[in-house]
Coordinates of C-alpha atoms in Angstrom, one line a residue:
M150 CA 164.8 104.5 47.2
D151 CA 161.1 104.8 48.0
D152 CA 159.6 108.1 49.1
V153 CA 158.7 108.6 52.7
L154 CA 156.2 110.6 54.8
P155 CA 156.2 111.4 58.5
K156 CA 155.4 108.6 60.8
V157 CA 151.7 107.5 60.8
S158 CA 152.1 106.6 64.5
R159 CA 152.0 110.4 65.1
P160 CA 148.6 111.4 63.8
S161 CA 149.1 115.1 64.8
V162 CA 152.3 115.3 62.7
R163 CA 150.7 113.5 59.8
K164 CA 147.7 115.9 59.8
R165 CA 150.1 118.8 59.6
A166 CA 152.0 117.1 56.8
L167 CA 148.8 116.7 54.8
G168 CA 147.6 120.3 55.4
V169 CA 148.0 123.3 53.1
I170 CA 149.1 126.9 53.5
L171 CA 147.1 128.4 56.3
P172 CA 146.0 132.1 56.7
R173 CA 147.7 134.2 59.4
G174 CA 145.9 133.8 62.7
S175 CA 145.1 130.2 62.2
R176 CA 146.0 127.8 65.0
P177 CA 149.5 126.4 64.4
G178 CA 149.3 122.9 63.1
A179 CA 145.6 123.0 62.3
R180 CA 144.3 121.7 59.0
Y181 CA 142.6 124.1 56.7
K182 CA 139.0 123.0 56.5
G183 CA 136.1 123.9 54.2
A184 CA 136.0 126.0 51.1
P185 CA 138.8 128.5 50.4
G186 CA 136.9 131.3 52.1
R187 CA 137.6 135.0 52.1
H188 CA 141.4 134.5 52.4
L189 CA 141.7 132.5 49.3
E190 CA 139.1 134.7 47.5
A191 CA 141.2 137.8 48.4
L192 CA 144.3 136.0 47.3
S193 CA 142.8 135.0 44.0
R194 CA 142.2 138.7 43.2
S195 CA 145.8 139.6 43.7
S196 CA 147.2 137.9 40.6
S197 CA 146.6 135.0 38.2
V198 CA 149.9 133.4 39.3
Q199 CA 148.8 133.4 42.9
M200 CA 145.4 132.0 42.0
T201 CA 147.1 129.1 40.2
L202 CA 149.0 128.2 43.4
V203 CA 146.0 128.4 45.5
Q204 CA 144.0 126.2 43.2
R205 CA 146.8 123.6 43.3
A206 CA 147.0 123.8 47.1
E207 CA 143.2 123.4 47.3
D208 CA 143.3 120.4 44.9
V209 CA 145.9 118.8 47.2
R210 CA 143.8 119.5 50.2
Q211 CA 140.7 117.9 48.6
R212 CA 142.7 114.8 47.6
T213 CA 144.1 114.7 51.1
L214 CA 140.6 114.7 52.7
V215 CA 139.5 111.8 50.5
Q216 CA 142.7 109.7 50.6
S217 CA 144.1 110.3 54.1
E218 CA 141.7 107.8 55.6
D219 CA 141.6 105.4 52.7
A220 CA 145.4 105.3 52.6
R221 CA 145.6 104.2 56.3
P222 CA 144.7 100.5 55.7
A223 CA 147.1 100.3 52.7
L224 CA 150.3 101.0 54.6
V225 CA 153.3 99.3 53.3
Q226 CA 155.8 98.1 56.0
R227 CA 159.1 99.4 54.9
S228 CA 161.0 98.6 58.1
S229 CA 160.5 97.7 61.7
R230 CA 160.8 101.4 62.5
D231 CA 158.6 103.1 59.9
A232 CA 155.4 102.6 57.9
R233 CA 154.4 105.0 55.2
P234 CA 151.2 105.4 53.1
A235 CA 152.3 104.9 49.5
E236 CA 149.5 106.9 48.0
S237 CA 150.4 110.0 49.9
R238 CA 153.8 110.3 48.2
S239 CA 152.3 112.1 45.3
L240 CA 150.6 114.5 47.7
W241 CA 154.0 115.4 49.2
R242 CA 155.4 116.2 45.7
D243 CA 152.4 118.4 44.9
L244 CA 152.6 120.3 48.2
F245 CA 156.3 120.9 47.8
S246 CA 155.9 121.8 44.2
V247 CA 153.4 124.5 45.2
R248 CA 155.8 125.7 47.8
L249 CA 158.8 125.8 45.5
E250 CA 156.9 127.6 42.8
S251 CA 155.8 130.3 45.3
V252 CA 159.4 131.0 46.0
H253 CA 159.9 132.2 42.4
I254 CA 157.0 134.7 42.5
N255 CA 158.1 138.2 42.1
E256 CA 158.8 139.9 45.5
S257 CA 156.3 142.6 44.8
S258 CA 153.5 140.0 44.5
L259 CA 154.3 138.7 47.9
Q260 CA 153.1 142.0 49.5
G261 CA 149.6 142.3 50.8
T262 CA 147.3 139.4 50.7
F263 CA 149.7 136.6 49.7
G264 CA 152.0 137.7 52.5
S265 CA 149.4 136.7 55.1
F266 CA 149.8 133.0 54.3
V267 CA 152.5 131.0 56.0
P268 CA 153.7 127.4 55.3
C269 CA 153.1 125.1 58.2
Y270 CA 152.9 121.6 56.8
I271 CA 156.2 120.5 58.3
K272 CA 155.6 121.9 61.8
G273 CA 156.0 119.2 64.4
F274 CA 158.3 116.9 62.4
D275 CA 161.0 115.2 64.3
K276 CA 164.6 114.9 63.1
S277 CA 164.2 111.6 61.3
D278 CA 161.1 112.9 59.5
L279 CA 162.9 115.9 58.2
N280 CA 166.0 113.9 57.2
N281 CA 163.9 111.4 55.2
L282 CA 162.0 114.3 53.6
L283 CA 165.2 116.0 52.5
F284 CA 166.6 112.8 51.0
D285 CA 163.5 111.5 49.3
E286 CA 162.2 114.8 47.9
F287 CA 165.4 116.7 47.3
N288 CA 168.1 114.0 47.2
V289 CA 169.9 115.8 50.1
N290 CA 171.7 113.6 52.7
Y291 CA 171.8 115.9 55.7
N292 CA 174.6 114.0 57.4
T293 CA 177.0 114.8 54.5
L294 CA 176.5 118.6 54.8
E295 CA 179.4 120.6 56.1
P296 CA 179.7 120.2 59.9
I297 CA 179.9 124.0 60.3
F298 CA 176.4 124.3 58.9
R299 CA 174.9 121.5 61.0
Q300 CA 176.7 122.0 64.3
G301 CA 178.0 125.5 64.5
S302 CA 181.5 126.3 65.8
C303 CA 183.2 126.2 69.1
L304 CA 186.4 128.0 69.8
L305 CA 188.4 126.5 72.7
K306 CA 191.9 126.4 74.1
T307 CA 193.7 123.1 74.0
V308 CA 197.2 121.7 74.3
V309 CA 198.7 120.9 71.0
E310 CA 202.2 119.8 69.9
D311 CA 203.7 122.6 68.0
V312 CA 207.0 123.1 66.1
V313 CA 208.9 125.9 67.8
K314 CA 212.2 125.7 65.9
Y315 CA 214.5 123.5 63.9
T316 CA 217.9 122.1 64.7
D317 CA 220.9 122.7 62.5
N318 CA 220.3 119.4 60.6
G319 CA 216.6 120.4 60.0
A320 CA 215.0 118.2 62.7
P321 CA 211.9 119.9 64.2
I322 CA 211.8 120.7 67.9
K323 CA 208.3 120.3 69.3
R324 CA 206.8 121.7 72.4
H325 CA 203.3 121.4 74.0
R326 CA 201.5 124.7 73.8
R327 CA 198.1 126.0 74.4
K328 CA 196.4 127.0 71.2
I329 CA 192.9 128.2 70.2
I330 CA 191.3 125.8 67.7
P331 CA 187.8 125.7 66.1
V332 CA 185.7 122.6 66.8
H333 CA 182.5 121.4 65.2
S334 CA 180.9 119.0 67.6
K335 CA 177.5 117.2 67.2
K336 CA 176.8 117.4 70.9
I337 CA 178.8 119.9 73.0
A338 CA 176.9 118.9 76.2
G339 CA 177.6 115.2 75.8
K340 CA 180.2 113.3 77.8
R341 CA 182.2 112.4 74.8
F342 CA 182.9 116.0 73.8
W343 CA 184.2 116.8 77.3
N344 CA 186.2 113.6 77.6
E345 CA 188.0 114.5 74.4
H346 CA 188.9 117.9 75.8
I347 CA 190.2 117.3 79.3
L348 CA 191.7 120.8 79.6
L349 CA 188.4 122.4 79.0
L350 CA 186.7 120.0 81.5
K351 CA 189.2 121.1 84.1
E352 CA 188.5 124.8 83.5
L353 CA 184.7 124.7 83.2
G354 CA 183.6 121.5 84.8
G355 CA 181.1 119.1 83.4
F356 CA 177.4 119.5 82.7
I357 CA 175.0 118.4 85.4
E358 CA 172.5 117.1 82.9
E359 CA 172.6 115.8 79.3
I360 CA 171.5 118.3 76.7
N361 CA 168.3 116.4 76.0
N362 CA 167.2 117.2 79.6
V363 CA 168.0 120.9 79.4
T364 CA 165.0 123.1 78.5
P365 CA 165.3 126.4 76.6
E366 CA 163.4 128.1 79.3
Y367 CA 166.0 127.0 81.9
V368 CA 168.8 128.5 79.8
R369 CA 167.0 131.7 79.0
S370 CA 166.3 132.2 82.7
F371 CA 169.9 133.3 83.2
E372 CA 169.6 136.2 80.6
F373 CA 169.5 139.7 82.0
D374 CA 168.0 142.3 79.8
S375 CA 168.0 145.7 81.4
K376 CA 165.7 148.3 80.0
L377 CA 166.5 151.9 80.3
M378 CA 164.2 154.2 82.2
P379 CA 161.4 155.6 80.0
S380 CA 160.9 159.3 79.1
T381 CA 164.6 160.1 79.8
W382 CA 167.4 161.2 77.6
I383 CA 169.8 158.4 76.9
V384 CA 173.5 159.0 76.4
V385 CA 175.6 156.3 74.8
R386 CA 179.2 157.1 75.3
I387 CA 181.9 155.1 73.4
D388 CA 185.5 155.3 74.3
G389 CA 188.6 153.9 72.6
C390 CA 190.2 150.8 74.2
H391 CA 194.0 151.2 74.7
F392 CA 194.1 154.0 72.2
H393 CA 197.4 155.2 73.7
R394 CA 199.1 152.2 72.2
F395 CA 197.0 152.3 69.1
S396 CA 198.0 155.9 68.4
E397 CA 201.7 155.1 69.0
V398 CA 201.7 152.0 66.7
H399 CA 200.0 154.0 63.9
E400 CA 202.2 157.1 64.5
F401 CA 199.5 159.7 65.2
V402 CA 200.7 163.3 65.3
K403 CA 201.1 164.6 68.9
P404 CA 199.4 166.2 70.7
N405 CA 196.5 166.1 68.2
D406 CA 196.2 164.4 64.8
D407 CA 193.5 166.1 62.7
R408 CA 193.3 163.0 60.5
A409 CA 192.3 160.8 63.4
L410 CA 189.9 163.3 64.8
N411 CA 188.2 163.8 61.4
L412 CA 187.9 160.0 61.0
M413 CA 186.1 159.9 64.4
N414 CA 183.8 162.7 63.2
L415 CA 183.0 160.8 60.0
C416 CA 182.1 157.7 62.0
A417 CA 179.8 159.8 64.2
V418 CA 178.1 161.3 61.1
A419 CA 177.5 157.7 59.9
V420 CA 176.0 156.8 63.2
L421 CA 173.6 159.7 63.1
E422 CA 172.6 158.9 59.5
K423 CA 172.1 155.2 60.5
F424 CA 170.0 155.9 63.6
W425 CA 168.5 159.2 62.3
E426 CA 165.1 158.7 63.9
D427 CA 166.6 158.4 67.4
I428 CA 170.0 160.1 67.8
V429 CA 169.7 163.9 67.8
F430 CA 173.1 165.0 68.7
A431 CA 176.7 163.8 69.3
Y432 CA 179.8 165.3 70.9
G433 CA 183.3 164.0 70.5
V434 CA 186.8 164.6 71.6
S435 CA 190.0 162.6 71.2
D436 CA 189.0 158.9 71.1
E437 CA 185.5 159.3 72.7
Y438 CA 182.0 160.2 71.4
S439 CA 178.7 160.7 73.2
F440 CA 175.5 160.1 71.3
I441 CA 172.3 161.7 72.6
I442 CA 169.1 159.7 72.1
K443 CA 165.8 161.4 72.4
K444 CA 163.4 160.9 75.3
T445 CA 160.7 159.2 73.2
C446 CA 163.0 156.7 71.6
N447 CA 162.0 153.1 71.6
L448 CA 165.0 151.8 69.8
Y449 CA 165.4 148.0 70.6
Q450 CA 162.6 148.5 73.2
R451 CA 165.2 150.7 75.1
R452 CA 167.3 147.6 76.0
A453 CA 170.7 148.9 77.0
N454 CA 172.8 146.0 75.8
K455 CA 171.2 146.0 72.3
M456 CA 171.4 149.8 72.0
V457 CA 175.0 150.1 73.1
S458 CA 176.3 147.1 71.1
A459 CA 174.6 148.3 67.9
I460 CA 176.0 151.8 68.1
V461 CA 179.5 150.7 69.2
S462 CA 179.8 147.9 66.5
F463 CA 178.6 150.2 63.7
F464 CA 181.0 153.0 64.8
T465 CA 183.9 150.5 65.0
S466 CA 183.2 148.9 61.6
T467 CA 182.9 152.4 60.0
Y468 CA 186.3 153.4 61.5
V469 CA 187.9 150.3 60.0
M470 CA 186.3 150.7 56.6
R471 CA 187.1 154.4 56.2
W472 CA 190.6 154.3 57.6
N473 CA 192.3 154.5 54.2
E474 CA 190.5 157.7 53.3
F475 CA 192.4 159.5 56.1
F476 CA 195.6 157.4 56.4
P477 CA 196.3 156.4 52.8
Q478 CA 200.0 155.9 53.4
S479 CA 199.5 154.0 56.7
E480 CA 198.2 150.4 56.8
L481 CA 195.9 149.5 59.6
K482 CA 198.1 147.2 61.6
Y483 CA 195.4 145.8 63.9
P484 CA 191.7 146.6 64.4
P485 CA 190.7 149.3 66.9
S486 CA 188.2 148.6 69.6
F487 CA 185.8 150.7 71.6
D488 CA 183.7 150.1 74.7
G489 CA 180.4 151.7 75.4
R490 CA 178.0 152.5 78.2
A491 CA 174.4 153.9 78.4
V492 CA 173.3 156.5 81.0
C493 CA 169.8 158.1 81.5
Y494 CA 169.3 161.7 82.3
P495 CA 165.8 162.8 83.4
S496 CA 165.9 166.5 82.2
T497 CA 167.3 168.6 79.5
E498 CA 169.2 170.7 82.1
I499 CA 171.0 167.7 83.4
L500 CA 171.8 166.5 79.9
R501 CA 173.3 169.9 79.1
D502 CA 175.4 169.7 82.3
Y503 CA 176.8 166.4 81.1
L504 CA 177.7 167.9 77.7
S505 CA 179.3 170.9 79.4
W506 CA 181.3 168.5 81.6
R507 CA 182.7 166.7 78.5
Q508 CA 183.7 170.0 76.8
V509 CA 185.4 171.3 79.9
D510 CA 187.3 168.0 80.0
C511 CA 188.2 168.6 76.4
H512 CA 189.8 172.0 77.3
I513 CA 191.7 170.5 80.3
N514 CA 193.1 167.5 78.4
N515 CA 194.1 169.7 75.4
Q516 CA 195.9 172.1 77.6
Y517 CA 197.8 169.3 79.4
N518 CA 198.7 167.5 76.2
S519 CA 199.9 170.8 74.5
C520 CA 202.2 171.4 77.5
F521 CA 203.3 167.8 77.8
W522 CA 204.4 167.4 74.1
K523 CA 206.0 170.8 74.1
L524 CA 208.2 169.7 76.9
V525 CA 209.0 166.4 75.2
A526 CA 209.9 168.3 72.0
S527 CA 212.3 170.5 74.0
G528 CA 214.3 167.4 75.0
K529 CA 212.7 166.2 78.3
S530 CA 211.7 162.6 78.7
K531 CA 208.1 161.7 79.1
R532 CA 208.6 161.0 82.8
E533 CA 210.3 164.4 83.3
A534 CA 207.5 166.1 81.4
Q535 CA 204.9 164.4 83.6
N536 CA 206.8 165.4 86.8
S537 CA 207.1 169.0 85.7
L538 CA 203.3 169.3 85.2
K539 CA 202.4 167.7 88.5
G540 CA 200.5 170.1 90.9
G541 CA 201.0 173.1 88.6
Q542 CA 198.4 175.3 87.0
L543 CA 198.2 174.6 83.3
Q544 CA 197.4 178.1 82.3
K545 CA 200.7 179.2 83.9
K546 CA 202.6 176.4 82.2
I547 CA 201.2 177.5 78.8
E548 CA 202.5 181.0 79.3
E549 CA 205.9 179.7 80.4
L550 CA 206.1 177.5 77.3
A551 CA 205.0 180.4 75.0
I552 CA 202.0 178.5 73.7
D553 CA 199.4 180.7 72.1
Y554 CA 196.5 178.5 73.1
N555 CA 193.8 180.5 71.5
K556 CA 195.4 180.1 68.1
L557 CA 195.3 176.3 68.2
P558 CA 192.7 174.8 65.9
V559 CA 189.2 175.1 67.4
M560 CA 188.5 171.4 66.9
F561 CA 191.4 170.7 69.4
R562 CA 190.1 173.1 72.0
Q563 CA 186.3 172.7 71.8
G564 CA 185.8 169.2 70.3
S565 CA 183.3 168.3 67.6
S566 CA 179.5 168.7 67.7
V567 CA 177.5 166.6 65.3
Y568 CA 173.8 167.2 64.6
R569 CA 171.2 167.4 61.9
D570 CA 170.9 170.8 60.3
K571 CA 167.2 171.8 60.1
V572 CA 167.8 175.1 58.3
D573 CA 167.7 173.5 54.9
T574 CA 164.9 171.1 55.8
V575 CA 161.8 171.8 53.6
P576 CA 158.5 170.0 53.3
T577 CA 158.5 167.5 50.5
H578 CA 155.7 165.6 49.0
E579 CA 152.4 164.5 50.5
E580 CA 151.4 160.8 50.4
N581 CA 148.0 159.5 51.5
G582 CA 147.3 162.9 53.0
N583 CA 150.4 162.8 55.2
S584 CA 153.2 165.3 54.7
F585 CA 156.8 164.3 55.0
E586 CA 160.0 166.3 55.7
S587 CA 163.5 165.5 54.7
K588 CA 165.9 164.3 57.4
G589 CA 168.3 167.3 57.0
K590 CA 172.0 167.1 56.4
V591 CA 174.2 165.9 59.2
I592 CA 176.9 168.5 59.9
V593 CA 180.0 168.8 62.1
E594 CA 180.8 172.0 63.9
H595 CA 183.3 173.1 66.6
V596 CA 181.5 175.4 68.8
D597 CA 180.9 176.3 72.5
I598 CA 178.1 174.2 73.9
I599 CA 178.6 175.2 77.5
G600 CA 176.9 178.6 77.1
P601 CA 173.3 179.1 76.0
T602 CA 173.9 180.7 72.6
F603 CA 174.3 177.4 70.6
W604 CA 171.2 175.9 72.1
L605 CA 169.1 179.0 71.6
E606 CA 170.1 178.9 67.9
H607 CA 169.2 175.2 67.6
L608 CA 166.1 174.7 69.6
N609 CA 165.1 171.7 67.4
I610 CA 168.0 169.6 68.7
L611 CA 166.7 169.2 72.3
D612 CA 163.1 169.9 71.5
E613 CA 161.0 167.7 73.7

């Protein structure tokens, strides 16, 4: 098959096709005119390999300037749809040869000057141009690639005929059931897709316009990106979803399982190490954790949805990956899930009030759970235990049940505080006149954070 180039009927596209690598800051789609200039001269000094590529690109450009106009009268009519300049086929090969060779340059050589150059000779091509280019230059038929690569995936509910059981003689008994199936469709906004999935059409309705008439700006106009208030403390609090059931299925020890709590602590440490520049403190109890993000943080431009989703997803994935370290004899029967929210607090005093509230809640919950499971262990049902604790003072119940509350593990009573220890932090090396300090080790302690003592001993945590 003959080689092809973008349509000559689109001069702007053809000019881009016959251009070369442009310096950063150049107008997109513009041809690189004149001598190589300071960009190519700077590039030539970076390495001999880069200079070879630049020379080849410049040779192609010079040939293009001479032949682009001469080739226009010599067009060969290949079909009623396309006409391509035969002479320019070799230019295409040279351009792509330069591009492919540049891919093999050592990554370190791409830093600095060479990194300021960007390929732009296929900008503006339509689908047919790119398909022809793939086939002629690389022998790739785009339409034969896997549908999941070309079209993405849709998950939808549909009615399928499913085998529910078999008769005594082995005959299958089928029933119509709703089932989630993956679909790879070329055009999910087209009428054909919706006509093939009537159930989906009934639930969502049809599109008002065809996809070709829908602009990206119109779709993006529905996105809501809330930014958190600047110069305020940000608290991202994550909480386990349906962890009562999760703890029962995985047979957690009641009222407190130190394995589960230590797994939560490990995940919190991982989050602080991951976001070490922004998260300064974390407090956790049971299946929840609160992460304190400093006032000057600009993580994800302070977009709440990005910040919360990043922290929650990293915490959850760490929980799953490290499960076997704490529960080696218990297989994870289904993945846990956590939700998250972000709240801004304008002052350090209010932030400390929030943390005090969480630790008080830890005390109350632990007292209740200690009494509740003591009653269950004595033979009462869960409902009877709940009724006996209604309206009563927990401290009195603890005394009646002979629970020595102060001898319970401190982690159960006070929760876990995670922060970066600055005691062992020492200045390290100097680079370009700038001194750097180590991040410090992330540690977990079980201390009173309601009173002032802890904060006076760790002024660096909430240092504004």
